[in-house]
GROMACS .gro file of C-alpha atoms in nm:
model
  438
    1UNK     CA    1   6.151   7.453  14.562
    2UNK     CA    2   6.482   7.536  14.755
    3UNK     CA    3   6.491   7.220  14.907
    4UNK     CA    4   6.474   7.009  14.580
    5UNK     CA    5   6.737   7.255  14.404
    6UNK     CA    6   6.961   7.197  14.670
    7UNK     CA    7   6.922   6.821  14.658
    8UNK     CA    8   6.959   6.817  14.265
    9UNK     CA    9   7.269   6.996  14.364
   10UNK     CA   10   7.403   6.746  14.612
   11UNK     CA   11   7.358   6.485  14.417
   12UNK     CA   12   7.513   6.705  14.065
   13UNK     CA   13   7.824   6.711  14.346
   14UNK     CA   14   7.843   6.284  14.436
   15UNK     CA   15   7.833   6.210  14.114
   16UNK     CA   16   8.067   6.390  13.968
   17UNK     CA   17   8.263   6.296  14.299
   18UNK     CA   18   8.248   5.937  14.233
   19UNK     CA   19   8.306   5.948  13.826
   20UNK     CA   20   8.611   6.136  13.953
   21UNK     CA   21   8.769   5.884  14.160
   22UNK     CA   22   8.666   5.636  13.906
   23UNK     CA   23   8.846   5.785  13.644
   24UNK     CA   24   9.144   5.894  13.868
   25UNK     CA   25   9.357   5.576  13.744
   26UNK     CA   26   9.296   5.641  13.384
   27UNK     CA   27   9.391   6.013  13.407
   28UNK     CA   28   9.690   5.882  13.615
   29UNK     CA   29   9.785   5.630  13.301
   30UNK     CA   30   9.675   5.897  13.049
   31UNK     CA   31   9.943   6.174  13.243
   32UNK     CA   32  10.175   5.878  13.222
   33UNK     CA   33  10.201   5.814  12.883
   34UNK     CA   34  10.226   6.193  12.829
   35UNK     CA   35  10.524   6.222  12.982
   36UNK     CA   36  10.677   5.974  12.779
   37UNK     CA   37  10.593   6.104  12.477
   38UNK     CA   38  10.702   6.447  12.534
   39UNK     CA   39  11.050   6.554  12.476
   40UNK     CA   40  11.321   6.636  12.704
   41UNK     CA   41  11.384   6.952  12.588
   42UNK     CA   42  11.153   7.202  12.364
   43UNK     CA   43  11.297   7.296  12.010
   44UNK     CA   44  11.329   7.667  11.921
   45UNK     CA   45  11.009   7.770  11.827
   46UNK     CA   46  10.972   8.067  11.524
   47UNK     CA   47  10.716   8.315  11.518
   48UNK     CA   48  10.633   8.447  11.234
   49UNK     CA   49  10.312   8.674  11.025
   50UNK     CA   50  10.154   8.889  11.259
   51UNK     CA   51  10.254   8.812  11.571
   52UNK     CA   52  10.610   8.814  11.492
   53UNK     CA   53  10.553   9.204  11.316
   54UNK     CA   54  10.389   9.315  11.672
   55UNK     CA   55  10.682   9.201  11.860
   56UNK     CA   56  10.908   9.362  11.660
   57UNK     CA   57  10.720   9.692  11.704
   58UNK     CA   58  10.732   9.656  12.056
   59UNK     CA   59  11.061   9.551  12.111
   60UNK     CA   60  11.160   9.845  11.900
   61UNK     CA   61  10.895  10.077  12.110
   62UNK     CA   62  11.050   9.917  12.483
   63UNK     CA   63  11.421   9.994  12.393
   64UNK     CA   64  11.395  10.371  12.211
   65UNK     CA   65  11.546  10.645  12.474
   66UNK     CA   66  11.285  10.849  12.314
   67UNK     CA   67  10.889  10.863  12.201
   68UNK     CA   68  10.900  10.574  11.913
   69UNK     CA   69  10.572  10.392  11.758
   70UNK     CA   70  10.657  10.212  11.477
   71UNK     CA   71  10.464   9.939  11.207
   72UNK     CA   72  10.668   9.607  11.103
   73UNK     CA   73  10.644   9.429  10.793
   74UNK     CA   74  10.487   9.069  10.850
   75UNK     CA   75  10.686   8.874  10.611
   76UNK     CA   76  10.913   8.938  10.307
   77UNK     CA   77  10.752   9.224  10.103
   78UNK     CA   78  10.444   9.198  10.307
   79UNK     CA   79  10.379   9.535  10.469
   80UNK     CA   80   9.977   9.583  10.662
   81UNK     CA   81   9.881   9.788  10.412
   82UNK     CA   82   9.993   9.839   9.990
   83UNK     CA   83  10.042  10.263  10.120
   84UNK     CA   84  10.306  10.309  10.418
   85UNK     CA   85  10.086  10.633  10.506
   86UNK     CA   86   9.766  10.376  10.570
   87UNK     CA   87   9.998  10.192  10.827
   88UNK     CA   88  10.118  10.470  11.029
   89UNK     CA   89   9.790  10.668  11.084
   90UNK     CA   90   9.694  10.303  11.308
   91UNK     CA   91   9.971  10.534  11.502
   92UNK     CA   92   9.830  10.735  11.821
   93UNK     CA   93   9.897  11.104  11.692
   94UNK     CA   94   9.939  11.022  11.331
   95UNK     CA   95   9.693  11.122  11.074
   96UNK     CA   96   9.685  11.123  10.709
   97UNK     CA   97   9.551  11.303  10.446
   98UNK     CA   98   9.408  11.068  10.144
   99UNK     CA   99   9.360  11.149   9.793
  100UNK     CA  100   9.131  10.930   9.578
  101UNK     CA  101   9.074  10.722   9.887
  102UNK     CA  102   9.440  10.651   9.927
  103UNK     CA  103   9.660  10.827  10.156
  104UNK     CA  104   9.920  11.064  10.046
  105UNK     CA  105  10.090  11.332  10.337
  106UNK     CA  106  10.142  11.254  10.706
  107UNK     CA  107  10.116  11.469  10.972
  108UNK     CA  108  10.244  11.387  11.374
  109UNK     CA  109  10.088  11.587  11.638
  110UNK     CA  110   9.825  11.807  11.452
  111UNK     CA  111  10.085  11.982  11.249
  112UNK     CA  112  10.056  12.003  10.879
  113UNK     CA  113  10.250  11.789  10.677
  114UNK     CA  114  10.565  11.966  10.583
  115UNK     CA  115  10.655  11.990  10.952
  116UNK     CA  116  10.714  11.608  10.885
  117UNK     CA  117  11.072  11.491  10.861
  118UNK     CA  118  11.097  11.164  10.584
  119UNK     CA  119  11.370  10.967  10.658
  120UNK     CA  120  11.552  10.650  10.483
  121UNK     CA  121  11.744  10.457  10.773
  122UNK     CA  122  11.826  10.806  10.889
  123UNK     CA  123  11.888  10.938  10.591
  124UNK     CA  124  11.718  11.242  10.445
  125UNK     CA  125  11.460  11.192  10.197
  126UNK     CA  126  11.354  11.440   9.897
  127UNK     CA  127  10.981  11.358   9.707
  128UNK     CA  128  10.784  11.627   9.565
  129UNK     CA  129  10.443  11.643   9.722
  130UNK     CA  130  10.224  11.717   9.386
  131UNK     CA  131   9.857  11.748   9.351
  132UNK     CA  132   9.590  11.601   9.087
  133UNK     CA  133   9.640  11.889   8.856
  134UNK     CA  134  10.011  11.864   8.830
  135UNK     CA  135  10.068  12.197   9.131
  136UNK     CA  136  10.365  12.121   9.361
  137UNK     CA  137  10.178  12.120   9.728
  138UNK     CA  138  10.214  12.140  10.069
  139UNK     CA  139  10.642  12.296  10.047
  140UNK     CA  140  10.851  12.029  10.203
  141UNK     CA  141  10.605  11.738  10.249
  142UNK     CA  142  10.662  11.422  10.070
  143UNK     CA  143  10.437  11.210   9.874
  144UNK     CA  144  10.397  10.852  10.003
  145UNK     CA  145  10.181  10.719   9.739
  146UNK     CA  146  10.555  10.704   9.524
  147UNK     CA  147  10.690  10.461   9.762
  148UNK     CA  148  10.559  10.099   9.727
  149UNK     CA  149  10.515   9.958  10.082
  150UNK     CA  150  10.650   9.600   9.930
  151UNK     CA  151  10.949   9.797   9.962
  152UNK     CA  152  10.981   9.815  10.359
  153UNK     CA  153  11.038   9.658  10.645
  154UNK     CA  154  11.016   9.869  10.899
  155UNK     CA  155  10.833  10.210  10.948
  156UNK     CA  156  10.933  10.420  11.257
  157UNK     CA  157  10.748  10.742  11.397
  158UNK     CA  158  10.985  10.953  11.642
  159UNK     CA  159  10.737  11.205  11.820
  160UNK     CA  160  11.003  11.391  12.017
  161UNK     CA  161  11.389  11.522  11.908
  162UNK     CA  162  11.713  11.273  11.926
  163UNK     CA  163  12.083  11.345  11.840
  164UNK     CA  164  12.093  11.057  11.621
  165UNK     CA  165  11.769  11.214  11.402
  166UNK     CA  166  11.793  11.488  11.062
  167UNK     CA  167  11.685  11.822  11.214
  168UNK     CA  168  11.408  11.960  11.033
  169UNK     CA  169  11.104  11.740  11.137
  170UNK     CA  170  10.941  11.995  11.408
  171UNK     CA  171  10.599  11.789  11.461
  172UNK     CA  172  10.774  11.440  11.416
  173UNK     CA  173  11.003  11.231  11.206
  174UNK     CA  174  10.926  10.924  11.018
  175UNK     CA  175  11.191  10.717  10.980
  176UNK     CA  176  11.139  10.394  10.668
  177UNK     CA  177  11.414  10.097  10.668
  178UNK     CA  178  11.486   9.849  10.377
  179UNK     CA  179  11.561   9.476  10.407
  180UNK     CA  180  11.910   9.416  10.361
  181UNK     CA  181  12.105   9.088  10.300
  182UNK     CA  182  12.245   9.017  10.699
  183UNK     CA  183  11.845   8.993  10.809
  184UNK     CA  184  11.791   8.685  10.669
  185UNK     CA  185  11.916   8.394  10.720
  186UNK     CA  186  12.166   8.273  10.378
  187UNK     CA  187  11.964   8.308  10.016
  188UNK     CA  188  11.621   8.406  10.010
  189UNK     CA  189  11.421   8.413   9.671
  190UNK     CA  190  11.033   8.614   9.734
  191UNK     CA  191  10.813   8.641   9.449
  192UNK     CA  192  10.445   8.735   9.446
  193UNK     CA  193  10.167   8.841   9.152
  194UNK     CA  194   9.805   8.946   9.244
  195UNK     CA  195   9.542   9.177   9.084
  196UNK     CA  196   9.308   9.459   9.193
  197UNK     CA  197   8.975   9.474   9.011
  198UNK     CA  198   8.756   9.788   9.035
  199UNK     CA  199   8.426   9.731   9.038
  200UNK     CA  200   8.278  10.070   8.934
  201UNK     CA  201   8.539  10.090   8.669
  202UNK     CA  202   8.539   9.773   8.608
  203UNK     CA  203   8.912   9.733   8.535
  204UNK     CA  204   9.185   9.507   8.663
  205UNK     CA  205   9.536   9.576   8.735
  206UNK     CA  206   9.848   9.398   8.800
  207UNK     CA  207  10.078   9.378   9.116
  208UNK     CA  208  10.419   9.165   9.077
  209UNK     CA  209  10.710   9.218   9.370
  210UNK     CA  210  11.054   8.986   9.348
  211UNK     CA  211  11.339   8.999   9.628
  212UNK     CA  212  11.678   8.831   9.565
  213UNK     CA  213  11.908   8.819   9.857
  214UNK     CA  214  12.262   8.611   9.931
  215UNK     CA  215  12.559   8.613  10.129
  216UNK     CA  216  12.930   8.526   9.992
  217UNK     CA  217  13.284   8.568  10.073
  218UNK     CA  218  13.195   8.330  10.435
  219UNK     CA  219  12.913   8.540  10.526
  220UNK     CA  220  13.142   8.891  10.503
  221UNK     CA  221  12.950   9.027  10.199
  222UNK     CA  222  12.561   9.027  10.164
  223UNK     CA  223  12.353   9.134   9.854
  224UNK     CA  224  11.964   9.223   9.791
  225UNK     CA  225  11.822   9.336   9.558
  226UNK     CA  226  11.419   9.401   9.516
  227UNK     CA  227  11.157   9.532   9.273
  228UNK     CA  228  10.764   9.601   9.338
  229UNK     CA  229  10.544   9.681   9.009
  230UNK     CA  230  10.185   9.805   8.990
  231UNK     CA  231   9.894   9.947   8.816
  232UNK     CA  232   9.574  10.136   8.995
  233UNK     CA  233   9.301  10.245   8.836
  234UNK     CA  234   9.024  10.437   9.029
  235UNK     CA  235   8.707  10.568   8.918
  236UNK     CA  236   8.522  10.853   9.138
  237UNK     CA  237   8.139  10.989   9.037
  238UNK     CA  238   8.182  11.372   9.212
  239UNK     CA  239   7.907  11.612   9.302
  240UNK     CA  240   7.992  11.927   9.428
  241UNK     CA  241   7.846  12.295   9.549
  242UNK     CA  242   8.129  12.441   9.583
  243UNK     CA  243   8.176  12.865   9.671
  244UNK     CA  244   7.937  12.905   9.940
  245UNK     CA  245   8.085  13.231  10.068
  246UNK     CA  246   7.936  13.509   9.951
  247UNK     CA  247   7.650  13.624  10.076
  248UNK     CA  248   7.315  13.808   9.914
  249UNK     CA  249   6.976  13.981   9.918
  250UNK     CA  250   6.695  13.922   9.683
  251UNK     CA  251   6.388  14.063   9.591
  252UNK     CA  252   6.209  13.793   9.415
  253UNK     CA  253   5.884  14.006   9.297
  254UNK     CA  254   6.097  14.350   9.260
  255UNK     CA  255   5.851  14.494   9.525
  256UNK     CA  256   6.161  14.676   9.710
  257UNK     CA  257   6.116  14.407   9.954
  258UNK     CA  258   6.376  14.157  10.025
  259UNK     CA  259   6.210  13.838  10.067
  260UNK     CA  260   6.571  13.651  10.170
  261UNK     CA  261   6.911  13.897  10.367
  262UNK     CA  262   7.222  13.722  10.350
  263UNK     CA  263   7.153  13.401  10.174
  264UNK     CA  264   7.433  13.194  10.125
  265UNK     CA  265   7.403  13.061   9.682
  266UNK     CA  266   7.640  12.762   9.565
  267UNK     CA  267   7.811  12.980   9.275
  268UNK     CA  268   7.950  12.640   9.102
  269UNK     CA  269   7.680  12.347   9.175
  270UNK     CA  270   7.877  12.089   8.956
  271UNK     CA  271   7.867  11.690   8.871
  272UNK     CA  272   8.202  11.535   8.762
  273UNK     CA  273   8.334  11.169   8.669
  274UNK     CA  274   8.667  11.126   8.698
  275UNK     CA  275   8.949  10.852   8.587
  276UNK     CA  276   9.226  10.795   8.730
  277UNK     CA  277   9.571  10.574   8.622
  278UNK     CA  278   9.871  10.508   8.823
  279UNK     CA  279  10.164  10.282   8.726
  280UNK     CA  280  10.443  10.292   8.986
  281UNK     CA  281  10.791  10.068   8.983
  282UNK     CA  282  11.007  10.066   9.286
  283UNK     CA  283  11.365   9.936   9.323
  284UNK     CA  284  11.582   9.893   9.629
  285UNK     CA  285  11.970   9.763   9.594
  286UNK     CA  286  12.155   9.681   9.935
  287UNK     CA  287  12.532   9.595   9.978
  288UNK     CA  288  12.702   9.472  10.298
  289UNK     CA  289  12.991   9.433  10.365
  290UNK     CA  290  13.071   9.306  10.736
  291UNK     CA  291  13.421   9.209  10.786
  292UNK     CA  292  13.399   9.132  11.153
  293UNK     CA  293  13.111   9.117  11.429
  294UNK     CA  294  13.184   9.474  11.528
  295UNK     CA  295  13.255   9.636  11.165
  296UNK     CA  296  12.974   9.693  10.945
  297UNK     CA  297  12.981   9.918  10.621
  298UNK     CA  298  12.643   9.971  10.352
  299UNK     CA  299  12.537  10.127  10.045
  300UNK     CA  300  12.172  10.127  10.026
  301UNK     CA  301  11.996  10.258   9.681
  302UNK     CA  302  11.625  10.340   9.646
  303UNK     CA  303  11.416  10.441   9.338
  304UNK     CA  304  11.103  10.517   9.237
  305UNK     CA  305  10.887  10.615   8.958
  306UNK     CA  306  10.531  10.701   8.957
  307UNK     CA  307  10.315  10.776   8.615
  308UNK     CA  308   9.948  10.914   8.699
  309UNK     CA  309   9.689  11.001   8.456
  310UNK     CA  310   9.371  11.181   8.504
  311UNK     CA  311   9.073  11.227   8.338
  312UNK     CA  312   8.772  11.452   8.441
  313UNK     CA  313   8.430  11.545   8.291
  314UNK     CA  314   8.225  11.805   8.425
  315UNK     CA  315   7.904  11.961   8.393
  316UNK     CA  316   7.869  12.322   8.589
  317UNK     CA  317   7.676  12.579   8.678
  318UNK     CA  318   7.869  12.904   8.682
  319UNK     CA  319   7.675  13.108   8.888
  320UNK     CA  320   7.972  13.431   8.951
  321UNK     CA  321   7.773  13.665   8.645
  322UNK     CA  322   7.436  13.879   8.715
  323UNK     CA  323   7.223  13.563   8.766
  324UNK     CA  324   6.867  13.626   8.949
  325UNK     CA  325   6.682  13.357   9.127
  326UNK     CA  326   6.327  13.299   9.067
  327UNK     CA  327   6.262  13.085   9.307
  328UNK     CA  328   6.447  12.974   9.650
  329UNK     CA  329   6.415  12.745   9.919
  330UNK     CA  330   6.629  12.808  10.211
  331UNK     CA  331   6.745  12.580  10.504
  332UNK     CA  332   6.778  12.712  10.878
  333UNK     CA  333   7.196  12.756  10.813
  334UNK     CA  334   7.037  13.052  10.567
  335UNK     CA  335   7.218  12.904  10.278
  336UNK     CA  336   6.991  12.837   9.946
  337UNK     CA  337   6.927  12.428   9.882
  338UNK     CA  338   6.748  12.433   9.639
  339UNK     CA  339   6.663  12.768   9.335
  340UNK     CA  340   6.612  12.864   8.995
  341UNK     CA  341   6.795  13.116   8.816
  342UNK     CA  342   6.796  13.279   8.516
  343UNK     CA  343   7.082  13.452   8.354
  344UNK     CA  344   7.332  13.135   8.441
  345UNK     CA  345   7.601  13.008   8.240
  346UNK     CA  346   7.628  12.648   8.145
  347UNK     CA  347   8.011  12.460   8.146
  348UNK     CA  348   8.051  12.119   8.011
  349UNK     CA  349   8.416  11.993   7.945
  350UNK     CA  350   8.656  11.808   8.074
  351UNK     CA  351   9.056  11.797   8.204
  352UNK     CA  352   9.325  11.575   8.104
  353UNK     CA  353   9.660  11.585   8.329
  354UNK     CA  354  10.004  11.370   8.347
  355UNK     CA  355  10.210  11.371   8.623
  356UNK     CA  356  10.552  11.212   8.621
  357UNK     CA  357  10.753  11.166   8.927
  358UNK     CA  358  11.109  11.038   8.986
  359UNK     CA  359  11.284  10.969   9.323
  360UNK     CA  360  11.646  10.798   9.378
  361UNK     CA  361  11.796  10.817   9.724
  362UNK     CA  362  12.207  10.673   9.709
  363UNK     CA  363  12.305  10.675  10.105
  364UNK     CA  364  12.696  10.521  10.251
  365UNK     CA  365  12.652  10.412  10.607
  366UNK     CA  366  12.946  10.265  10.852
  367UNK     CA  367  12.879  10.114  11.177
  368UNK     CA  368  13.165  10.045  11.410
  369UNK     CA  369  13.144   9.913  11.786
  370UNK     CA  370  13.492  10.036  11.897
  371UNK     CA  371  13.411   9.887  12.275
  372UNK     CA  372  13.120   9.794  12.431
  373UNK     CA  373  13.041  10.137  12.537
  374UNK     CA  374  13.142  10.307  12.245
  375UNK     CA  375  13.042  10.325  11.881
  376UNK     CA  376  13.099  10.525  11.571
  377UNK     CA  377  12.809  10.552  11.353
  378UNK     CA  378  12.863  10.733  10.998
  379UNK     CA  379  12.610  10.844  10.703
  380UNK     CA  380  12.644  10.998  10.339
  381UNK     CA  381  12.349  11.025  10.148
  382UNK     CA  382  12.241  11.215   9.817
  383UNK     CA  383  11.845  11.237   9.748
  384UNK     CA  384  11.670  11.375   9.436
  385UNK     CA  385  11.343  11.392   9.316
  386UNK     CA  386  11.204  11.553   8.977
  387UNK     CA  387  10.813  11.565   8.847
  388UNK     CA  388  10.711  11.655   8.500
  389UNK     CA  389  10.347  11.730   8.405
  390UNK     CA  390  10.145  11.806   8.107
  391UNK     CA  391   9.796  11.985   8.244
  392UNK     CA  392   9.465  12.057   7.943
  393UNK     CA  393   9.140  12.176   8.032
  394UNK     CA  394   8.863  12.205   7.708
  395UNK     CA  395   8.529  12.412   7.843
  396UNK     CA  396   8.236  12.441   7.660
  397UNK     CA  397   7.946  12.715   7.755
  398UNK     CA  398   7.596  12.846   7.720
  399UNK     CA  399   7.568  13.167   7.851
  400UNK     CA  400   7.230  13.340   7.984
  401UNK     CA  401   6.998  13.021   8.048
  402UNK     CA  402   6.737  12.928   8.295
  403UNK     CA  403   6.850  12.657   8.567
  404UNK     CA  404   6.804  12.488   8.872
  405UNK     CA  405   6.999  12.295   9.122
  406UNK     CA  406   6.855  12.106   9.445
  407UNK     CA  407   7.038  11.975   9.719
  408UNK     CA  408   6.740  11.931   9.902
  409UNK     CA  409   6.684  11.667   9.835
  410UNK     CA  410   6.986  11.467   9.907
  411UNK     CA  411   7.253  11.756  10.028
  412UNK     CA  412   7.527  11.489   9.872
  413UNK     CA  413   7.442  11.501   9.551
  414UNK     CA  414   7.311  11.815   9.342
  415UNK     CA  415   7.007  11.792   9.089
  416UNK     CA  416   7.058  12.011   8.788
  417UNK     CA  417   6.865  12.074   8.540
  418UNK     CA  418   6.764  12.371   8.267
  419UNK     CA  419   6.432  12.454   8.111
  420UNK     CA  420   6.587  12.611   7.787
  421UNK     CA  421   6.905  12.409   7.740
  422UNK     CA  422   6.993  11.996   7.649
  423UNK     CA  423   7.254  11.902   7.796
  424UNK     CA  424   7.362  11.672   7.544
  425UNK     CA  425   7.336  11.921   7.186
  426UNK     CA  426   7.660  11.989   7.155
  427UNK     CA  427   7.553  12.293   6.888
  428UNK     CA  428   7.410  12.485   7.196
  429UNK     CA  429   7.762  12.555   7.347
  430UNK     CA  430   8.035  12.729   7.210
  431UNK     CA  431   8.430  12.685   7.298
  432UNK     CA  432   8.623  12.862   7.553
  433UNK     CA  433   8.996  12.920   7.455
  434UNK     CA  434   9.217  12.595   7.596
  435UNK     CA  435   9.436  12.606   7.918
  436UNK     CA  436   9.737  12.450   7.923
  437UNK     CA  437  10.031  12.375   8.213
  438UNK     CA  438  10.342  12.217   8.134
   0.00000   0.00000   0.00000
């Protein structure tokens, strides 16, 4: 068997030896004719889209003095993701903290997020950080869900200190660029409209972004000016068991006996459905004026405004009164999967928040190269942000029933049910008084 692989081999080898020198005149005329069609010299060749956006990155990465990671926009108001926050966790040492499946507050390093310096070209950024019920959150952190990425170019993480950096950021500082007129080449005109359609809702929304940019006065003054519109809308089906900390003892039979020590009850086993609207506009305005190759002097304007709506039913079990289980089944963690009670108050209602925020950033910048060693750099900037919110909760409750949750079954989702109450008679409930936030 050797012996005829080898031979199958040898031949394998003449052959292709002898096709080879047949063909060695036609791949002689075939590299001849090449070379006369090719060009003396190659053309400058463009990358753009992706490629071009990681090159950028790492050309900004290769000539930082300090720790820099950054994300780069791949064309004209096309950032990698519609949230800046979703592009920087990609970051090593960047995570995020997401709200309705969208991400919200950055954190560098582990820190929480209000050890997070926000920063606009260098510039000093103020957004209120504010939660689904309207609460402002987390001190100093800012918000990136009010920032459309459309806005952007460039998105810089600094993990260690610089003189040219705001003090303040102690885990990190995140530094977000705009376009402006001198990095493009002449007039540019970018338009785009698309549409997000939620299937659970089952609700589309519009997205619309326009960027005008032009030079005059011989290339010495440069203007842009862009806009980025759009509407969300996000549906979420909750199930909680929330309260798990207390612990108890219970004597099933009232024998004196404990049949469970220091069972762990969920005191609010709850389903929800919540609703959720966002509209958000975002403008940027650059001006440029650069009156020679080593003189350049900028006003750069950002704003924002964010309108969120929310809408939540519930239907809870309020388990903090003198409830007593009947029955209990109890997992190995000691904590109480699935019971009956009686004695258990029933909540159905729902909540109905606004929450309007407004950012505007106004910043002055002059850049100078005196000599090719030395360069003045100045910045002026005034930030402001304001939030308004209207916050209603209606409750309705049955007091003293007989229920029973499960998580059991599926520890994601609760089972709840009552022997002695519907659910849907609205004449077996009475109201609680109204709470209001403004």
């Amino acid at each position: 068997m050797k012996t005829i692989m080898w031979g199958a081999s040898g031949r394998a080898i003449l052959a292709v030896c002898i096709v080879g020198a047949a063909a060695a005149p036609a791949w002689a005329e075939n590299d001849a004719t090449r070379t006369q069609n090719q060009p003396s010299e190659v053309d400058e060749i463009v990358v753009t889209g992706v490629r071009a956006s990681l090159d950028r990155a790492l050309s900004q990465k290769r000539r930082a003095d300090t720790i820099v990671d950054g994300v780069s926009a791949e064309d004209i108001a096309d950032f990698p993701d519609s949230n800046i926050s979703e592009s920087l966790q990609r970051i090593a040492g960047v995570t995020i903290t997401r709200n309705n499946g969208e991400g919200e507050l950055v954190s560098i390093r582990g820190l929480a997020p209000q050890f997070t310096k926000v920063t606009l070209g260098g510039l000093p950024v103020v957004a209120v950080a504010v939660s689904d019920d309207g609460n402002v959150q987390n001190g100093r952190a800012t918000n990136f869900d009010v920032f459309p990425s459309e806005l952007f170019s460039n998105a810089l993480v600094y993990k260690t200190p610089s003189a040219e950096l705001s003090d303040g950021g102690l885990s990190g500082t995140v530094d977000l660029d705009v376009p402006r007129a001198f990095d493009f080449d002449g007039r540019q005109i970018s338009a785009s409209l698309a549409a997000r359609h939620s299937s659970l809702g089952d609700e589309t929304r519009p997205q619309a972004t326009l960027l005008l940019s032009d030079r005059f006065a011989d290339d010495r003054i440069g203007v842009l000016v862009q806009a980025a519109y759009a509407e969300d809308f996000l549906y979420s089906g909750l199930s909680e068991g929330t309260r798990w900390y207390n612990t108890f003892n219970f004597d099933l039979d009232r024998d004196g006996t404990n049949e469970f020590s220091k069972v762990e009850v969920a005191r609010l086993p709850r389903l929800m459905e919540e609703y959720y609207d966002r509209e958000r506009l975002g403008a940027t305005a650059s001006i440029q004026f650069r009156p020679s190759d080593s003189l350049d002097l900028g006003i750069d304007v950002l704003f924002s405004e964010t309108t969120k709506e929310r809408t939540r039913h519930q239907l809870a079990l309020n388990l903090f009164g003198a409830f007593r289980p009947t029955a209990l089944t109890v997992d190995a963690n000691n904590s109480a999967v699935r019971g009956v009670f009686t004695g258990v108050g029933v909540r159905s209602g729902f909540d109905y928040n606004t929450i309007d925020t407004e950012n505007l950033i106004v910043g002055a910048r002059g850049d100078w190269r005196i000599t090719d060693t030395l360069k003045l750099t100045s910045r002026l900037s005034v930030s402001r942000a304001n939030f308004d919110r209207d916050y209603y909760t209606f409750n309705a409750e049955a007091g003293g029933r007989t229920v029973s949750y499960d998580f059991g079954t599926d520890a994601r989702y609760a089972v709840i049910s009552s022997s002695d109450l519907d659910f849907n008679d609205g004449s077996q409930f009475r109201m609680l008084p109204t709470i209001t936030h403004q």
